[in-house]
Amino acid sequence: GDSVTQMEGPVTLSEEAFLTINCTYTATGYPSLFWYVQYPGEGLQLLLKATKADDKGSNKGFEATYRKETTSFHLEKGSVQVSDSAVYFCALRATGNQFYFGTGTSLTVIP
Amino acid sequence: EAGVAQSPRYKIIEKRQSVAFWCNPISGHATLYWYQQILGQGPKLLIQFQNNGVVDDSQLPKDRFSAERLKGVDSTLKIQPAKLEDSAVYLCASSLEGNTEAFFGQGTRLTVV
């Protein structure tokens, strides 16, 4: 069945460091891909999305490119801030409209 | 635009008791989802509705969990009887058709003691 595998955490970075969180997927058909973020004490919020191969989603300095050949959707940010500390979830929307999530990667950014 | 509303925010019950959660999706969203998120894990789909019909309930433990979506709008998720391992955050989400995202409520944190 459809599924998402993402990099295990936790990840700790210094402010202004480069961030990569790996995500790969398994799906039939052509899913849409998403990154969601969960800040402490808050609900899941959409960070960015891509709906077809080679699309790049971007928001708040974060980027991810839909790579069909490697079935990947890695999240990157060039310079993280303390306020980026959160849990990040990779997700896909399957052809049946179900959303499947990875296990989440906890990021802590220290000043 | 109002978001997905859930209640209650927190609930503590004893094992073998019953509990119900309520969700009101974003107006006009035909698809509604219930997810279970155990601490340290990603959300796991329990049930998906399209209007008032069930599309996918393959991961719903039907011996103790039930859900309904009356008139294709609000939904309730019930657990009866609860077990210790049901302690989790229960998330409701809704979405439009097509390649759009799901919008999530704040969740209900259930603790079974």
Short mmCIF file of C-alpha atoms in Angstrom, two decimals:
data_model
loop_
_atom_site.label_atom_id
_atom_site.label_comp_id
_atom_site.label_asym_id
_atom_site.label_seq_id
_atom_site.Cartn_x
_atom_site.Cartn_y
_atom_site.Cartn_z
CA GLY A 1 0.00 0.00 0.00
CA ASP A 2 0.87 3.67 -0.09
CA SER A 3 3.31 4.86 2.55
CA VAL A 4 5.82 7.52 3.52
CA THR A 5 9.23 7.02 5.13
CA GLN A 6 11.03 9.96 6.62
CA MET A 7 14.30 10.57 8.38
CA GLU A 8 14.31 9.69 12.04
CA GLY A 9 15.03 12.38 14.55
CA PRO A 10 15.56 14.17 16.67
CA VAL A 11 17.64 16.70 14.78
CA THR A 12 19.48 19.48 16.61
CA LEU A 13 21.04 22.34 14.66
CA SER A 14 22.63 25.65 15.45
CA GLU A 15 20.91 28.80 14.21
CA GLU A 16 21.73 29.60 10.55
CA ALA A 17 22.70 25.98 9.78
CA PHE A 18 21.46 24.16 6.68
CA LEU A 19 18.57 21.76 7.15
CA THR A 20 17.68 18.62 5.20
CA ILE A 21 14.97 16.18 6.25
CA ASN A 22 14.71 13.18 3.94
CA CYS A 23 11.39 11.77 2.80
CA THR A 24 10.67 8.94 0.37
CA TYR A 25 7.32 7.51 -0.63
CA THR A 26 5.67 4.44 -2.08
CA ALA A 27 2.47 4.95 -4.02
CA THR A 28 0.39 3.70 -6.88
CA GLY A 29 -0.54 6.34 -9.40
CA TYR A 30 0.57 9.94 -9.01
CA PRO A 31 0.16 11.23 -5.47
CA SER A 32 0.39 14.81 -4.27
CA LEU A 33 3.10 15.38 -1.67
CA PHE A 34 3.07 17.61 1.40
CA TRP A 35 5.12 18.77 4.32
CA TYR A 36 3.22 19.60 7.49
CA VAL A 37 4.64 21.25 10.60
CA GLN A 38 3.50 20.92 14.20
CA TYR A 39 4.73 23.62 16.57
CA PRO A 40 4.71 22.87 20.31
CA GLY A 41 1.15 22.81 21.63
CA GLU A 42 -0.40 23.45 18.23
CA GLY A 43 -2.12 21.45 15.52
CA LEU A 44 -0.79 20.29 12.16
CA GLN A 45 -0.30 23.07 9.63
CA LEU A 46 0.54 22.82 5.97
CA LEU A 47 4.07 24.02 5.24
CA LEU A 48 4.29 23.35 1.50
CA LYS A 49 3.05 21.04 -1.21
CA ALA A 50 3.74 19.75 -4.73
CA THR A 51 1.17 18.10 -6.94
CA LYS A 52 3.20 16.65 -9.81
CA ALA A 53 6.69 15.48 -10.72
CA ASP A 54 9.41 18.18 -10.76
CA ASP A 55 7.17 20.67 -8.94
CA LYS A 56 8.93 22.63 -6.21
CA GLY A 57 6.94 23.66 -3.17
CA SER A 58 8.23 26.55 -1.07
CA ASN A 59 7.17 28.56 1.96
CA LYS A 60 8.91 30.51 4.74
CA GLY A 61 12.34 29.70 3.27
CA PHE A 62 11.63 25.95 3.15
CA GLU A 63 11.71 24.08 -0.17
CA ALA A 64 11.02 20.56 -1.41
CA THR A 65 11.08 19.15 -4.94
CA TYR A 66 8.87 16.27 -6.10
CA ARG A 67 11.32 13.72 -7.57
CA LYS A 68 9.46 10.90 -9.28
CA GLU A 69 12.63 9.09 -10.38
CA THR A 70 13.83 8.73 -6.79
CA THR A 71 10.34 8.80 -5.19
CA SER A 72 11.54 11.51 -2.84
CA PHE A 73 10.38 14.86 -1.44
CA HIS A 74 13.22 16.07 0.79
CA LEU A 75 12.69 19.21 2.86
CA GLU A 76 15.46 21.83 2.88
CA LYS A 77 16.11 25.24 4.36
CA GLY A 78 19.28 27.21 3.89
CA SER A 79 19.41 28.94 7.26
CA VAL A 80 17.27 27.74 10.15
CA GLN A 81 16.03 29.93 12.98
CA VAL A 82 15.09 29.14 16.56
CA SER A 83 11.46 29.68 15.59
CA ASP A 84 11.69 26.72 13.18
CA SER A 85 11.88 24.31 16.12
CA ALA A 86 8.95 21.95 15.58
CA VAL A 87 8.02 18.47 14.37
CA TYR A 88 7.92 18.05 10.58
CA PHE A 89 5.75 15.46 8.84
CA CYS A 90 5.99 14.33 5.24
CA ALA A 91 2.67 13.20 3.75
CA LEU A 92 1.12 12.02 0.53
CA ARG A 93 -2.41 12.22 -0.82
CA ALA A 94 -3.20 8.93 -2.51
CA THR A 95 -5.46 8.41 -5.51
CA GLY A 96 -8.29 7.46 -3.13
CA ASN A 97 -7.83 10.84 -1.39
CA GLN A 98 -6.41 9.31 1.79
CA PHE A 99 -3.53 11.17 3.42
CA TYR A 100 -0.63 9.03 4.68
CA PHE A 101 1.95 10.51 7.04
CA GLY A 102 5.50 9.71 8.00
CA THR A 103 6.51 9.28 11.62
CA GLY A 104 7.68 12.88 12.00
CA THR A 105 11.09 14.46 12.54
CA SER A 106 11.63 16.64 15.57
CA LEU A 107 13.86 19.67 14.93
CA THR A 108 15.43 21.78 17.65
CA VAL A 109 17.37 24.89 16.68
CA ILE A 110 19.69 26.31 19.31
CA PRO A 111 20.90 29.93 19.35
CA GLU B 1 -12.63 31.34 7.13
CA ALA B 2 -13.35 29.21 10.19
CA GLY B 3 -11.12 26.19 10.63
CA VAL B 4 -11.88 22.63 11.66
CA ALA B 5 -13.45 22.62 15.11
CA GLN B 6 -13.03 19.76 17.56
CA SER B 7 -14.22 19.16 21.08
CA PRO B 8 -13.36 18.44 23.76
CA ARG B 9 -9.68 19.44 23.78
CA TYR B 10 -8.81 17.06 26.59
CA LYS B 11 -10.45 13.99 28.09
CA ILE B 12 -9.39 11.63 30.85
CA ILE B 13 -11.35 8.40 31.34
CA GLU B 14 -10.88 5.07 33.01
CA LYS B 15 -10.38 1.93 30.97
CA ARG B 16 -13.59 0.22 29.90
CA GLN B 17 -15.45 3.54 29.90
CA SER B 18 -16.82 5.08 26.72
CA VAL B 19 -15.92 8.43 25.14
CA ALA B 20 -17.05 10.48 22.15
CA PHE B 21 -15.32 13.17 20.14
CA TRP B 22 -16.98 15.75 17.92
CA CYS B 23 -15.74 17.43 14.74
CA ASN B 24 -17.13 20.22 12.58
CA PRO B 25 -15.21 20.50 9.28
CA ILE B 26 -14.62 23.56 7.16
CA SER B 27 -17.80 24.56 5.37
CA GLY B 28 -18.06 22.99 1.93
CA HIS B 29 -15.42 20.30 2.53
CA ALA B 30 -16.92 17.02 1.41
CA THR B 31 -14.13 14.80 2.72
CA LEU B 32 -13.62 14.30 6.45
CA TYR B 33 -10.92 12.24 8.14
CA TRP B 34 -10.29 10.96 11.65
CA TYR B 35 -6.70 10.25 12.62
CA GLN B 36 -5.10 8.76 15.71
CA GLN B 37 -1.72 10.19 16.71
CA ILE B 38 0.12 8.28 19.41
CA LEU B 39 2.90 10.20 21.15
CA GLY B 40 6.05 10.23 19.03
CA GLN B 41 4.35 8.82 15.93
CA GLY B 42 2.76 10.19 12.80
CA PRO B 43 -1.02 10.45 12.38
CA LYS B 44 -2.68 7.15 11.46
CA LEU B 45 -5.87 7.24 9.40
CA LEU B 46 -8.83 5.67 11.18
CA ILE B 47 -11.71 6.53 8.86
CA GLN B 48 -12.45 8.66 5.82
CA PHE B 49 -15.88 10.00 4.86
CA GLN B 50 -16.99 11.42 1.54
CA ASN B 51 -20.10 13.46 2.39
CA ASN B 52 -21.96 11.06 4.72
CA GLY B 53 -20.59 7.85 3.22
CA VAL B 54 -17.59 5.86 4.46
CA VAL B 55 -14.80 5.63 1.89
CA ASP B 56 -12.12 3.89 3.95
CA ASP B 57 -12.35 2.41 7.43
CA SER B 58 -9.83 -0.37 6.95
CA GLN B 59 -7.75 0.70 9.97
CA LEU B 60 -10.63 1.39 12.34
CA PRO B 61 -10.79 -1.16 15.22
CA LYS B 62 -14.45 -1.84 14.65
CA ASP B 63 -14.92 -3.92 17.78
CA ARG B 64 -14.57 -0.77 19.88
CA PHE B 65 -14.45 2.27 17.59
CA SER B 66 -17.35 3.71 15.62
CA ALA B 67 -17.86 6.90 13.66
CA GLU B 68 -20.66 8.61 11.87
CA ARG B 69 -21.15 11.72 9.82
CA LEU B 70 -24.75 12.80 9.90
CA LYS B 71 -26.02 14.89 6.99
CA GLY B 72 -22.52 15.02 5.55
CA VAL B 73 -21.31 17.76 7.90
CA ASP B 74 -20.45 17.14 11.58
CA SER B 75 -18.91 13.87 12.67
CA THR B 76 -18.53 11.95 15.92
CA LEU B 77 -15.98 9.29 16.78
CA LYS B 78 -16.77 6.95 19.68
CA ILE B 79 -14.69 4.48 21.63
CA GLN B 80 -16.47 1.85 23.72
CA PRO B 81 -14.94 0.34 25.78
CA ALA B 82 -11.65 2.23 25.96
CA LYS B 83 -8.31 0.52 26.52
CA LEU B 84 -5.07 1.94 27.88
CA GLU B 85 -3.51 1.79 24.40
CA ASP B 86 -6.18 4.17 23.08
CA SER B 87 -4.39 7.05 24.81
CA ALA B 88 -3.52 9.39 21.94
CA VAL B 89 -4.48 12.62 20.22
CA TYR B 90 -7.49 12.21 17.93
CA LEU B 91 -7.32 14.54 14.97
CA CYS B 92 -10.10 15.52 12.62
CA ALA B 93 -9.30 16.91 9.19
CA SER B 94 -11.25 17.97 6.12
CA SER B 95 -10.42 18.64 2.50
CA LEU B 96 -11.82 19.59 -0.86
CA GLU B 97 -11.60 17.41 -3.96
CA GLY B 98 -8.46 17.34 -6.07
CA ASN B 99 -4.82 17.88 -5.18
CA THR B 100 -5.51 20.05 -2.17
CA GLU B 101 -4.26 19.78 1.35
CA ALA B 102 -6.10 18.53 4.41
CA PHE B 103 -6.91 21.07 7.11
CA PHE B 104 -6.59 19.84 10.67
CA GLY B 105 -8.32 20.69 13.90
CA GLN B 106 -6.47 21.15 17.19
CA GLY B 107 -7.20 17.58 18.21
CA THR B 108 -8.57 15.91 21.33
CA ARG B 109 -6.00 14.52 23.73
CA LEU B 110 -7.38 11.33 25.30
CA THR B 111 -5.80 9.77 28.35
CA VAL B 112 -7.07 6.36 29.46
CA VAL B 113 -6.09 5.43 33.01
#
